[in-house]
Tab-separated table of C-alpha atoms and ligand atoms in Angstrom:
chain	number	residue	atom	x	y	z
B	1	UNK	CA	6.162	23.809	-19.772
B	2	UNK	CA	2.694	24.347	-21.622
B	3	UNK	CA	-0.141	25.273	-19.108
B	4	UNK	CA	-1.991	22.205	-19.030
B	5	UNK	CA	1.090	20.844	-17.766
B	6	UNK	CA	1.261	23.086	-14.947
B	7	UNK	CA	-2.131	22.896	-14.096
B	8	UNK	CA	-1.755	18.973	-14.255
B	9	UNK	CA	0.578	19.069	-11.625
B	10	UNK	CA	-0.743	22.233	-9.344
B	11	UNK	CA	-3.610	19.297	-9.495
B	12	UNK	CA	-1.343	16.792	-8.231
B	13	UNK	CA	0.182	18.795	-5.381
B	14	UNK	CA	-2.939	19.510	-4.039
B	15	UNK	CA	-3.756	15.919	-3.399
B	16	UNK	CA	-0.746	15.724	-1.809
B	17	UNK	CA	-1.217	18.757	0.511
B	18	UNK	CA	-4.973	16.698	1.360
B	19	UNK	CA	-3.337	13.447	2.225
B	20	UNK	CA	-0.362	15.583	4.213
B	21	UNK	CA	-1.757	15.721	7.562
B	22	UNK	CA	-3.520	12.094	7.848
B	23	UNK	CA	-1.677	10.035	10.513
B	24	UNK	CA	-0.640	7.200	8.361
B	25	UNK	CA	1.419	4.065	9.201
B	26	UNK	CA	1.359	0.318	9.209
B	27	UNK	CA	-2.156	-0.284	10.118
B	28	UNK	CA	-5.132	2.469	10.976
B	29	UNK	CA	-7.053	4.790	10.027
B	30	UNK	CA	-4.799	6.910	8.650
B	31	UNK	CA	-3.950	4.781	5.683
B	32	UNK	CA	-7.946	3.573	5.365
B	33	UNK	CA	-8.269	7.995	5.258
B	34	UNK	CA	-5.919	7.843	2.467
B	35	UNK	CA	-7.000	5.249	0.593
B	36	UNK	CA	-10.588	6.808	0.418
B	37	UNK	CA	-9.338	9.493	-0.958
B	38	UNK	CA	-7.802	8.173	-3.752
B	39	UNK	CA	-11.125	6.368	-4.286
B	40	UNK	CA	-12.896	9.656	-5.008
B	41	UNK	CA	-10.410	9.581	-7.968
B	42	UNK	CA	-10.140	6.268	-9.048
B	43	UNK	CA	-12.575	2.814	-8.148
B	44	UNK	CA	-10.000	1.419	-5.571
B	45	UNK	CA	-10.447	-2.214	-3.935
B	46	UNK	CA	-9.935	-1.941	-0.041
B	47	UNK	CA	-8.779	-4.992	1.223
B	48	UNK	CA	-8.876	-5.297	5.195
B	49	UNK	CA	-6.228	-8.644	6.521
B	50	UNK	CA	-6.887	-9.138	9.983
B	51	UNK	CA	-4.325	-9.202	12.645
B	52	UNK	CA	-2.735	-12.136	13.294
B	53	UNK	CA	-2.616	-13.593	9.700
B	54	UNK	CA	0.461	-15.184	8.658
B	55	UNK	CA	1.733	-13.463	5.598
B	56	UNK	CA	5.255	-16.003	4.680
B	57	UNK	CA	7.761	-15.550	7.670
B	58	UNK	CA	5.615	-12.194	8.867
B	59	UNK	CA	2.664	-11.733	10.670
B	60	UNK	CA	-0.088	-8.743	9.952
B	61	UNK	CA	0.269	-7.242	13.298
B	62	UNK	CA	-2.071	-5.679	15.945
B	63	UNK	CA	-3.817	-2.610	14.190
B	64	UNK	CA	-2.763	0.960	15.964
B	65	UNK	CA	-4.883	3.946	16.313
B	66	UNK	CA	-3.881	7.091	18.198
B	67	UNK	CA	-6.312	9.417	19.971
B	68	UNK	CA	-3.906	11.547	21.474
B	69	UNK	CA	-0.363	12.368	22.212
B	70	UNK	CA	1.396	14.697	24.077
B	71	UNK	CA	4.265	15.891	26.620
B	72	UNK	CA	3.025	18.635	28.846
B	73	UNK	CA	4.501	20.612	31.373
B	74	UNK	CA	2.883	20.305	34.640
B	75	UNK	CA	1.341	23.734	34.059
B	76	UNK	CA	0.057	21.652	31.485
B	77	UNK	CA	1.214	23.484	28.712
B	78	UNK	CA	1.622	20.902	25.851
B	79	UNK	CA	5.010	21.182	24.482
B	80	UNK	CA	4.920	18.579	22.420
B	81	UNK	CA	1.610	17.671	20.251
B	82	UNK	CA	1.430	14.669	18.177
B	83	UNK	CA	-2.337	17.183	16.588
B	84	UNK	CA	0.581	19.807	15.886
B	85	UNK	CA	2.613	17.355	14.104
B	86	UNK	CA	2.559	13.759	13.380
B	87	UNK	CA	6.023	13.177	12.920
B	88	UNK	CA	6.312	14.250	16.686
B	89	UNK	CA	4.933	10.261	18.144
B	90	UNK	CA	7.395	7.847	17.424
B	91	UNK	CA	4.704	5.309	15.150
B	92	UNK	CA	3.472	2.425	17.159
B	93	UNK	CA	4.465	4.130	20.372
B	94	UNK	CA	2.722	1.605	23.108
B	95	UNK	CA	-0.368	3.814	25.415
B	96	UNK	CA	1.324	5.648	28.311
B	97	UNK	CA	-0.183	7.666	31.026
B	98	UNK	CA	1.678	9.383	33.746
B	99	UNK	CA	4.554	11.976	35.061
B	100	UNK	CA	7.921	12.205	34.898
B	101	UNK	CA	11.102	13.955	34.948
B	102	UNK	CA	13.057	15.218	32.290
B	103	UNK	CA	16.100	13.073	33.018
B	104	UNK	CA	13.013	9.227	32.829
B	105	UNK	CA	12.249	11.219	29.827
B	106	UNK	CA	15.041	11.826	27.879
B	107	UNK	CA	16.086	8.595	26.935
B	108	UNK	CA	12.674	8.451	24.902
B	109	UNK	CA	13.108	11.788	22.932
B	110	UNK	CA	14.288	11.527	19.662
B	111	UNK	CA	15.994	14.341	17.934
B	112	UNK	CA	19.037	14.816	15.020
B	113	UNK	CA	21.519	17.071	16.462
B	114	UNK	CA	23.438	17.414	13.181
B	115	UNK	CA	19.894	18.774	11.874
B	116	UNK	CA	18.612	20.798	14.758
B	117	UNK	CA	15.591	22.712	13.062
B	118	UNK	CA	14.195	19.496	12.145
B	119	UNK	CA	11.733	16.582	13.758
B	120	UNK	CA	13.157	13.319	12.727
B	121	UNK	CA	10.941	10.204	11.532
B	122	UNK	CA	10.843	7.325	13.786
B	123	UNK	CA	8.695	4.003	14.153
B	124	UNK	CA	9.179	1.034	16.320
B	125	UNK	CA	6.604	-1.257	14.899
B	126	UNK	CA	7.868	-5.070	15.994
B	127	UNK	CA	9.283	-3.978	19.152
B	128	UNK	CA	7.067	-2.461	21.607
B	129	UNK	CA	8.039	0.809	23.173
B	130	UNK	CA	7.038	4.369	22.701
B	131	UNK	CA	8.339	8.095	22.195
B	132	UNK	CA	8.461	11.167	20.996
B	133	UNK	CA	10.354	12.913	18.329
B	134	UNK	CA	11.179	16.760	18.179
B	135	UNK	CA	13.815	19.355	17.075
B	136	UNK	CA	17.003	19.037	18.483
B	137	UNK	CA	16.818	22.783	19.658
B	138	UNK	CA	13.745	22.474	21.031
B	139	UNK	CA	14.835	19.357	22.878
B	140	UNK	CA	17.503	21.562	24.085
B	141	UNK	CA	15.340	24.232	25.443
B	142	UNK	CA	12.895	21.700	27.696
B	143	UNK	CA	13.436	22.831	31.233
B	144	UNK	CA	14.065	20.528	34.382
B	145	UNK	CA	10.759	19.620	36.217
B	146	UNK	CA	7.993	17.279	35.785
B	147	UNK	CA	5.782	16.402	32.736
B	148	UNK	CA	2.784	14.923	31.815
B	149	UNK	CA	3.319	12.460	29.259
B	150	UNK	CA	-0.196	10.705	27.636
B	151	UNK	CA	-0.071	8.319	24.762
B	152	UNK	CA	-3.893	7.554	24.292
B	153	UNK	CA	-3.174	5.159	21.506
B	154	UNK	CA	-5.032	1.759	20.599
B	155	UNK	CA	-2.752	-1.449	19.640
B	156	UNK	CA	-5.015	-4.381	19.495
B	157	UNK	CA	-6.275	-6.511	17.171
B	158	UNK	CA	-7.877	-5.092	13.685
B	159	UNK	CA	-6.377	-5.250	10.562
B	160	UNK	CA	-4.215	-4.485	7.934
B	161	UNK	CA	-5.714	-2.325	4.854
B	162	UNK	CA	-4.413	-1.824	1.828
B	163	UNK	CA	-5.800	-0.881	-2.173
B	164	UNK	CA	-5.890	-2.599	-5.406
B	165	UNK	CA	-7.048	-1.337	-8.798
B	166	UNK	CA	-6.822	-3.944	-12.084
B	167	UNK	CA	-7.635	-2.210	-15.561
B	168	UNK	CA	-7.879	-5.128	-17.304
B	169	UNK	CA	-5.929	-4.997	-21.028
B	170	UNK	CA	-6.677	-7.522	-23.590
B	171	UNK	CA	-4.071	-9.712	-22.403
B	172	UNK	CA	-3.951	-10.970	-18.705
B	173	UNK	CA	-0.449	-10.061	-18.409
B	174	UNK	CA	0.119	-7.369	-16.351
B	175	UNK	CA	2.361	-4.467	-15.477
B	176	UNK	CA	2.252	-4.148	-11.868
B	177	UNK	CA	2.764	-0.292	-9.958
B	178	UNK	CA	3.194	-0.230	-6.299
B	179	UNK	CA	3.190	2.495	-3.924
B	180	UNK	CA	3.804	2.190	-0.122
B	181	UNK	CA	1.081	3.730	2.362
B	182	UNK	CA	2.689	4.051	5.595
B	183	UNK	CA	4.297	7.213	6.365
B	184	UNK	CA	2.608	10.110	7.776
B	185	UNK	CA	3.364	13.997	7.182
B	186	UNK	CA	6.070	13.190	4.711
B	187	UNK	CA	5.380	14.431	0.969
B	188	UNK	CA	8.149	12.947	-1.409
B	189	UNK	CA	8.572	10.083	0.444
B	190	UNK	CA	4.943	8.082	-0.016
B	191	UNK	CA	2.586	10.852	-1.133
B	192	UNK	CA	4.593	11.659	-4.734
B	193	UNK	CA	4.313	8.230	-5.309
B	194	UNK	CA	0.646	7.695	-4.755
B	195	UNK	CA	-0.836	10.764	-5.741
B	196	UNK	CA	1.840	9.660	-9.214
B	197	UNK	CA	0.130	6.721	-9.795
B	198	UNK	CA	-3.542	7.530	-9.177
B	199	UNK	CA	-3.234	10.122	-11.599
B	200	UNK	CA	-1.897	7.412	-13.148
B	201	UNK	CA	-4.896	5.051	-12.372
B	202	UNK	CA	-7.357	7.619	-13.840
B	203	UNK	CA	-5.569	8.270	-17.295
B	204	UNK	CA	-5.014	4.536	-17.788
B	205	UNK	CA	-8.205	3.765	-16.817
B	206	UNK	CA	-9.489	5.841	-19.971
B	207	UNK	CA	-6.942	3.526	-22.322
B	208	UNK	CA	-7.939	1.081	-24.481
B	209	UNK	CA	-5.208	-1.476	-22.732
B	210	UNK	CA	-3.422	-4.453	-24.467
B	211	UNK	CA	-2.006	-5.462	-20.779
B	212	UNK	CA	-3.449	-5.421	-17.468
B	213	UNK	CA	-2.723	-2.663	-15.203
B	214	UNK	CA	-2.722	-3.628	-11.562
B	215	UNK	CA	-1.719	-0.754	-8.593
B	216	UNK	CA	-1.227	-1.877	-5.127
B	217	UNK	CA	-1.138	0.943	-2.415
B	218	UNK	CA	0.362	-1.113	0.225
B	219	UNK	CA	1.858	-0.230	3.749
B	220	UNK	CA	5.207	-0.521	3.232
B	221	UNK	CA	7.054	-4.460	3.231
B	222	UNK	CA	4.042	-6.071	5.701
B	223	UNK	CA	1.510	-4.467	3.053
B	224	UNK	CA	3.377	-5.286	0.129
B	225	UNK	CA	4.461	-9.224	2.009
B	226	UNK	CA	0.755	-9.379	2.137
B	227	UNK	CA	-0.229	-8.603	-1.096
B	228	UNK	CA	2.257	-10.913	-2.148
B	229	UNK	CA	0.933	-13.698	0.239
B	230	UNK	CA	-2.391	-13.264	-0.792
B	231	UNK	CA	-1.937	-13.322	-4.568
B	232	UNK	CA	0.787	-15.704	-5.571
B	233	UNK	CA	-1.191	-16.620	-8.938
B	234	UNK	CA	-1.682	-12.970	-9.702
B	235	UNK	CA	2.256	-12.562	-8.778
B	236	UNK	CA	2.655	-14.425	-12.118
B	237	UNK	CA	1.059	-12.830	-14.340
B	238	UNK	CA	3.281	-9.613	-13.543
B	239	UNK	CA	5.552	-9.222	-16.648
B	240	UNK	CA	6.813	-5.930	-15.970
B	241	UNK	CA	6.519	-3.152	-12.473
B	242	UNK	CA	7.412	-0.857	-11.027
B	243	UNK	CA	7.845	0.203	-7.293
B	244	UNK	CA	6.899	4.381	-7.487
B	245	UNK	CA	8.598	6.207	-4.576
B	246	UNK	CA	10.036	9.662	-3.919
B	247	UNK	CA	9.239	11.443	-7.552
B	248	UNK	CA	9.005	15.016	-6.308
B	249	UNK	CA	12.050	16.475	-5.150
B	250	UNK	CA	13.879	18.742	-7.915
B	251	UNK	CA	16.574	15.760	-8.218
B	252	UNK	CA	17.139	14.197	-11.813
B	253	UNK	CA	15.129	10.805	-11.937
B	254	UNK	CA	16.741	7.357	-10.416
B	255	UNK	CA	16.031	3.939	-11.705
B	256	UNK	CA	16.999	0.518	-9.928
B	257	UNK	CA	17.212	-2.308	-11.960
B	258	UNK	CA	15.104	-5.387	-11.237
B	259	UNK	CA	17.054	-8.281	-9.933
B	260	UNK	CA	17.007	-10.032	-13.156
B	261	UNK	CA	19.335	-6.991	-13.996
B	262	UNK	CA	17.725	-7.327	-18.062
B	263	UNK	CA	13.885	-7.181	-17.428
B	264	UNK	CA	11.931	-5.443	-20.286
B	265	UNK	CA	11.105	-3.174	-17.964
B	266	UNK	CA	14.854	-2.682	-17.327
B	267	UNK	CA	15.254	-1.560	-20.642
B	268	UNK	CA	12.564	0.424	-21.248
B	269	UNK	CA	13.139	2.795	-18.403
B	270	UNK	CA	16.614	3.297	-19.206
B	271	UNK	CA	15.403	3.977	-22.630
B	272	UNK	CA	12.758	6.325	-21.264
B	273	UNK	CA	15.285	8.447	-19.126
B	274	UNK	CA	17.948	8.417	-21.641
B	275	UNK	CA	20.528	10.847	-20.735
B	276	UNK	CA	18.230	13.297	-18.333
B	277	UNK	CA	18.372	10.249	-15.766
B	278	UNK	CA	20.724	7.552	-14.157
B	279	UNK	CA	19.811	3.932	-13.427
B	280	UNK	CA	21.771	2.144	-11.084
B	281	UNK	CA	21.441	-2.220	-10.499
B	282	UNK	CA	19.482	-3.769	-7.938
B	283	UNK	CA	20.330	-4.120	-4.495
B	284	UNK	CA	18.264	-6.029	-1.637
B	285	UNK	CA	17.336	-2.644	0.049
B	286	UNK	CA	15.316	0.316	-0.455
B	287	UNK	CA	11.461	-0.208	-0.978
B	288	UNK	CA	9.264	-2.789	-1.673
B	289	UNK	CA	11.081	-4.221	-4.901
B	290	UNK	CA	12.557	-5.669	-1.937
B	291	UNK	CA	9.749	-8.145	-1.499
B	292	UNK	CA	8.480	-8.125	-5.158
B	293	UNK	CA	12.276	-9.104	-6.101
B	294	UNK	CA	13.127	-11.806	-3.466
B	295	UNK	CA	13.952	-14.739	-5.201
B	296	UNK	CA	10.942	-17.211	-4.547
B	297	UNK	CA	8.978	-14.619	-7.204
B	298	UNK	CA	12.228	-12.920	-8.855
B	299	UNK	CA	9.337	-10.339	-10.873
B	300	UNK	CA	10.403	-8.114	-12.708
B	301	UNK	CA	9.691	-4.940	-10.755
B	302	UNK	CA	12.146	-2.196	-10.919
B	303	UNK	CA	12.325	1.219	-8.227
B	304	UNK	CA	11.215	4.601	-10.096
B	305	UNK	CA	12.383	7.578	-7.616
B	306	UNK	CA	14.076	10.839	-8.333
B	307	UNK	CA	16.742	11.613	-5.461
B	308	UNK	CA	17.736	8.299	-3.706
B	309	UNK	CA	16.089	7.544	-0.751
B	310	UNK	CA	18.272	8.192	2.515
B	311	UNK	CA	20.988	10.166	0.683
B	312	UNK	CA	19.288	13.904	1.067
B	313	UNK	CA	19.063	15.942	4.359
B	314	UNK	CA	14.715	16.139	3.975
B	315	UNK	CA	14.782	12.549	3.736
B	316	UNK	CA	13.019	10.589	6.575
B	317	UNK	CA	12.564	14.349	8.688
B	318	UNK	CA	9.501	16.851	8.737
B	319	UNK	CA	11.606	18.897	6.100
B	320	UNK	CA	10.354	16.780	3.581
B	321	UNK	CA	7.079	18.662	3.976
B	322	UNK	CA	4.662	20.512	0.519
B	323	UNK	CA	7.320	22.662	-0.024
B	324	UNK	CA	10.130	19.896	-0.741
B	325	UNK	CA	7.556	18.424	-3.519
B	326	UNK	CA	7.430	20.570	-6.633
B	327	UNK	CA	4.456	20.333	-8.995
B	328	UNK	CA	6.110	20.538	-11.805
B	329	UNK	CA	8.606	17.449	-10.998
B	330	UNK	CA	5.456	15.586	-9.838
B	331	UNK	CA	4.021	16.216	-13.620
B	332	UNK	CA	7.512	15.120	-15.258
B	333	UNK	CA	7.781	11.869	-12.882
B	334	UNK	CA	3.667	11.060	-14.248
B	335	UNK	CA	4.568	11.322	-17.722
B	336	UNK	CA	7.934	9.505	-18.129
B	337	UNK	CA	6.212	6.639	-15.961
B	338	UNK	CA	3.750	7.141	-18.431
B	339	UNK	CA	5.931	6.811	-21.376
B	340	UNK	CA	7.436	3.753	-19.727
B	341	UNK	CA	3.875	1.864	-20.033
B	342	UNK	CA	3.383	3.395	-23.445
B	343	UNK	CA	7.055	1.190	-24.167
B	344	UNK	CA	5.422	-1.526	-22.552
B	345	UNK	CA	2.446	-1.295	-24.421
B	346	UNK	CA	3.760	-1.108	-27.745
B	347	UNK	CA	6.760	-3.019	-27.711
B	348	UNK	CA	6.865	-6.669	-29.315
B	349	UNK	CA	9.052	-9.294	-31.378
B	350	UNK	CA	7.976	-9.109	-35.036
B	351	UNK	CA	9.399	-11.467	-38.105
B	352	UNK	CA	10.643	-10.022	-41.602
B	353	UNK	CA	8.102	-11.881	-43.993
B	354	UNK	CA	10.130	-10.880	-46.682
B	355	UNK	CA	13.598	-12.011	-45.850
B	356	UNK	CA	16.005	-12.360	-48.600
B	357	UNK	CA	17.021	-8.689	-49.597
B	358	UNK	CA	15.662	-5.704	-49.321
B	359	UNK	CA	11.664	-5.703	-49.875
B	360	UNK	CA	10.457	-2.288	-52.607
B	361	UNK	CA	9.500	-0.306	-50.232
B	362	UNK	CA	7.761	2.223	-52.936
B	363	UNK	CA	5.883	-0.249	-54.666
B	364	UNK	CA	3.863	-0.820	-50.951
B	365	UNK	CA	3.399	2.635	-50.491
B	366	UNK	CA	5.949	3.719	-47.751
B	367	UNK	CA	7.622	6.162	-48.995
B	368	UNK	CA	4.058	8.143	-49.746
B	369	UNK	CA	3.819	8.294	-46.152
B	370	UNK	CA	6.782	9.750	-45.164
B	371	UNK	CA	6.023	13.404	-46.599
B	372	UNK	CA	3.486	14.213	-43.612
B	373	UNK	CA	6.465	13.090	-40.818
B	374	UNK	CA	7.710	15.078	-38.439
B	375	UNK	CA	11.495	13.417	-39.239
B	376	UNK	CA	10.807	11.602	-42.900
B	377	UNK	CA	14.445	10.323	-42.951
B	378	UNK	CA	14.256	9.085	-39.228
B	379	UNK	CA	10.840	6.925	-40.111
B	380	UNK	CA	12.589	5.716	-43.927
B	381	UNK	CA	15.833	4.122	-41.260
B	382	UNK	CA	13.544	3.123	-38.676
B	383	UNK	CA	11.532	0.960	-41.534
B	384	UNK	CA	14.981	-0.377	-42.565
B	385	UNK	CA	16.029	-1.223	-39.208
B	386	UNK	CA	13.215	-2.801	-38.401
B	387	UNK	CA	13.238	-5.213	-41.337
B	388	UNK	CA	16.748	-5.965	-40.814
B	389	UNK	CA	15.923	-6.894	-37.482
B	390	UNK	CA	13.004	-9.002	-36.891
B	391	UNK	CA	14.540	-12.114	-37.090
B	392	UNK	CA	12.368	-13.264	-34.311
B	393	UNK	CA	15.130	-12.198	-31.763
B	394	UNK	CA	14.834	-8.662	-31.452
B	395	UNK	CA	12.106	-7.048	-29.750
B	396	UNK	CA	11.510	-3.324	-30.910
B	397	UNK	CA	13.019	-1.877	-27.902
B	398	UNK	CA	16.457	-3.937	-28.793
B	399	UNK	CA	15.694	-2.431	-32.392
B	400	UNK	CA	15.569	1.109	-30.854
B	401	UNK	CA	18.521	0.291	-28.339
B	402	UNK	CA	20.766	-0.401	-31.519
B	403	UNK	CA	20.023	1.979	-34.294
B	404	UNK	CA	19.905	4.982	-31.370
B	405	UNK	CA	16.600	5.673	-32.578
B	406	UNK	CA	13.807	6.286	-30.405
B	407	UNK	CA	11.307	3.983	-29.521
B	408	UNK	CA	8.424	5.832	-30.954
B	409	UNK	CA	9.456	5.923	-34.855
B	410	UNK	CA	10.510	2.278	-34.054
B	411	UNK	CA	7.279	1.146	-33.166
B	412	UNK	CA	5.371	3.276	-36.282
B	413	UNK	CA	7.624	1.675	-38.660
B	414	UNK	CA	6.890	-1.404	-37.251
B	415	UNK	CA	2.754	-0.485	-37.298
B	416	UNK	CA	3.404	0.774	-41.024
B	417	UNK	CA	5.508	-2.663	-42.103
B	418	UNK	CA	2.686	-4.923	-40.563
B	419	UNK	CA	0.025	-2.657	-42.234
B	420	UNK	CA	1.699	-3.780	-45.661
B	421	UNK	CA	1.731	-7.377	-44.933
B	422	UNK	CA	5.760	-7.451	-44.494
B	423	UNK	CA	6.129	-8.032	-41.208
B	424	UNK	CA	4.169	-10.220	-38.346
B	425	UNK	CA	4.254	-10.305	-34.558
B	426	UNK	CA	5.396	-13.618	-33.111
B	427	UNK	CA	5.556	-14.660	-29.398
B	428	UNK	CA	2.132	-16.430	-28.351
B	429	UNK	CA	1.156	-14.361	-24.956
B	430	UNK	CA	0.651	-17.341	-22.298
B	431	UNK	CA	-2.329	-15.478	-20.432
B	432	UNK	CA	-4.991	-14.365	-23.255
B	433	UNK	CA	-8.092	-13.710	-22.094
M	501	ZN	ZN1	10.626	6.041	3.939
């Protein structure tokens, strides 16, 4: 890799390692810490839903701050801290205050005993109870006697935050990219994808943009159910998103089909990651495609991850910590997102003007052109298949799929064929501003 690359994402990691430690989840001021901090990058919207608010069959719930958290023994040595780690206070753990055996403990100590060395992840957010999560050796090693156990945690009504940036294009179409907000100390699964797509956020946001961009960082499925209830007309407009999630592990990328299975966006990612990835169909679980996909809005939003979520050891445990996220995979998930949008961008349905054999090609100039290419016979076949093609049925990325040429030379032969009046883009854009 070239060293602005690796400085790109040595950039990248570092804003990960900042937003590491905040205690994130549902509600709080852990994801209102978070979202600030992408606003030094990028001019974020924070929207605040109070508690209460009916969001579709869901309700934004009671807002939950923590203070402190600990288990102590009665020497009061603390040995277990939620300032230590975050992962150690099961998320939305109810306030407690008191002592206690080991044996009234126990049954609210969480630990994997397949995966001793590490603390698990655990939330109980729409059933109220509370505990605490450690290793399974360390659970092992707590002696008999009496603790102290103090949950100084708030669960009351506030609200529900949760950022929006539109870059508006020329068109108000818009690609939609959605990160969830929610989990604390873990660093592939929620900080790759937002620290992906406000890097994102700030390159686009320097583009001269034929579509909107929108980004929603959004708790996960009440954020994104919110967003969803709150902007049904905007839901519309989405002609193509994604759903960014777990991009920094060293695993090859994974892409999940929108539910309509043939989306543009479909297409173009599988296009994208060619061989170097694997894109499996849609299913009703996983992240918040699961919202953005259920059939009363049916968008077309696809999942962009690398390993799959729930199917590595790190996955869901304080082992998925800054060293489990790779720079350099952070910087390789940011640009083939980012050549997905350029696909977006660029892609169209164009019509032959000059449809009954060939067109001369030399007498319009196009073959002067081709000396100065990088792959001359690659542009002359990409000019042919493109005026074969535009019947008014093929969109350039169907041109690409078929001639096994890649999008890129597609879309300059198509630039090149309008420039000499052969060709013309059809398909009126319902939402020109
Ligand atoms: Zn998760």
């Amino acid at each position: 890799m070239d060293r602005e690359t690796v400085q790109l994402g040595q950039e990248m990691h570092r804003l990960v390692a900042e937003l590491y430690p905040m205690p994130r989840s549902i509600t709080g001021d852990g994801v209102r810490q978070t979202l600030a901090k992408v606003r030094e990058r990028v001019p974020l919207e924070i929207h605040e839903v109070p508690s209460g608010t009916k969001v579709f069959d869901w309700t934004v719930p009671d807002e939950w701050n923590v203070r402190e958290a600990y288990v102590a023994k009665s020497a009061g040595e603390r040995v277990i801290d939620f300032r230590r780690h975050n992962l150690h206070l099961v998320g939305y753990s109810t306030p407690v205050r008191g002592r206690m055996s080991l044996a009234e403990l126990r049954p609210h100590l969480h630990s994997l005993p397949d995966r001793p060395d590490v603390i698990p992840y655990r939330t109980s957010y729409y059933k109220p109870s509370w505990g605490f999560c450690l290793s399974h050796r360390q659970l092992e090693s707590l002696p008999e006697g009496e603790y102290e156990v103090v949950i100084d945690a708030t669960l009351k009504p506030g609200s529900l935050t949760y950022g929006e940036l539109l870059l508006p294009g020329r068109l108000k179409d818009e690609i939609l990219l959605s990160a969830h907000v929610c989990h604390p100390s873990l660093a592939n699964d929620n900080l790759s994808g937002i620290v992906v797509l406000t890097f994102l956020a700030a390159e686009l946001s320097k583009r001269s943009l034929k579509q909107s961009v929108r980004f929603v960082f959004a708790p996960g499925t009440i954020g994104a159910i919110t967003w969803l209830a709150k902007n049904e007309r905007e839901a519309r407009r989405v002609r193509h998103g994604l759903v960014v999630a777990g991009v920094g592990d060293e695993g090859g990328f994974t892409y999940k089909r929108s539910r309509r299975g043939d989306a543009v966006i479909d297409r173009a990612a599988s296009h994208v990651l060619g061989a170097s990835g694997r894109v499996i169909d849609f299913t009703p679980y996983g992240y918040d495609e699961r919202q953005y996909c259920s059939p009363g809005f049916d968008l077309p939003v696809g999942l962009f991850m690398r390993s799959l979520h729930g199917t590595f050891p790190e996955y869901h445990t304080s082992a998925d910590d800054l060293s489990f996220v790779k720079p350099e995979k952070l910087e390789e998930a940011y640009r083939a997102i980012l050549s997905v949008i350029e696909v977006l961008e660029r892609n169209g349905t164009f019509v032959n003007l000059n449809p009954k054999c060939e067109p001369q090609l030399g007498r319009r100039g196009l073959y002067e052109g081709l000396s100065g290419r990088a792959s001359p016979r690659e542009f002359e076949m990409a000019m042919l298949w493109v005026l074969n093609l535009s019947d008014g049925g093929y969109d350039l990325l169907r041109i690409a799929e078929r001639s096994g040429l890649a999008f890129g030379v597609v879309a300059d032969a198509a630039d090149a064929l309008v420039k000499a009046g052969l060709l013309r883009e059809t398909g009126v854009h319902a939402w020109k501003t």
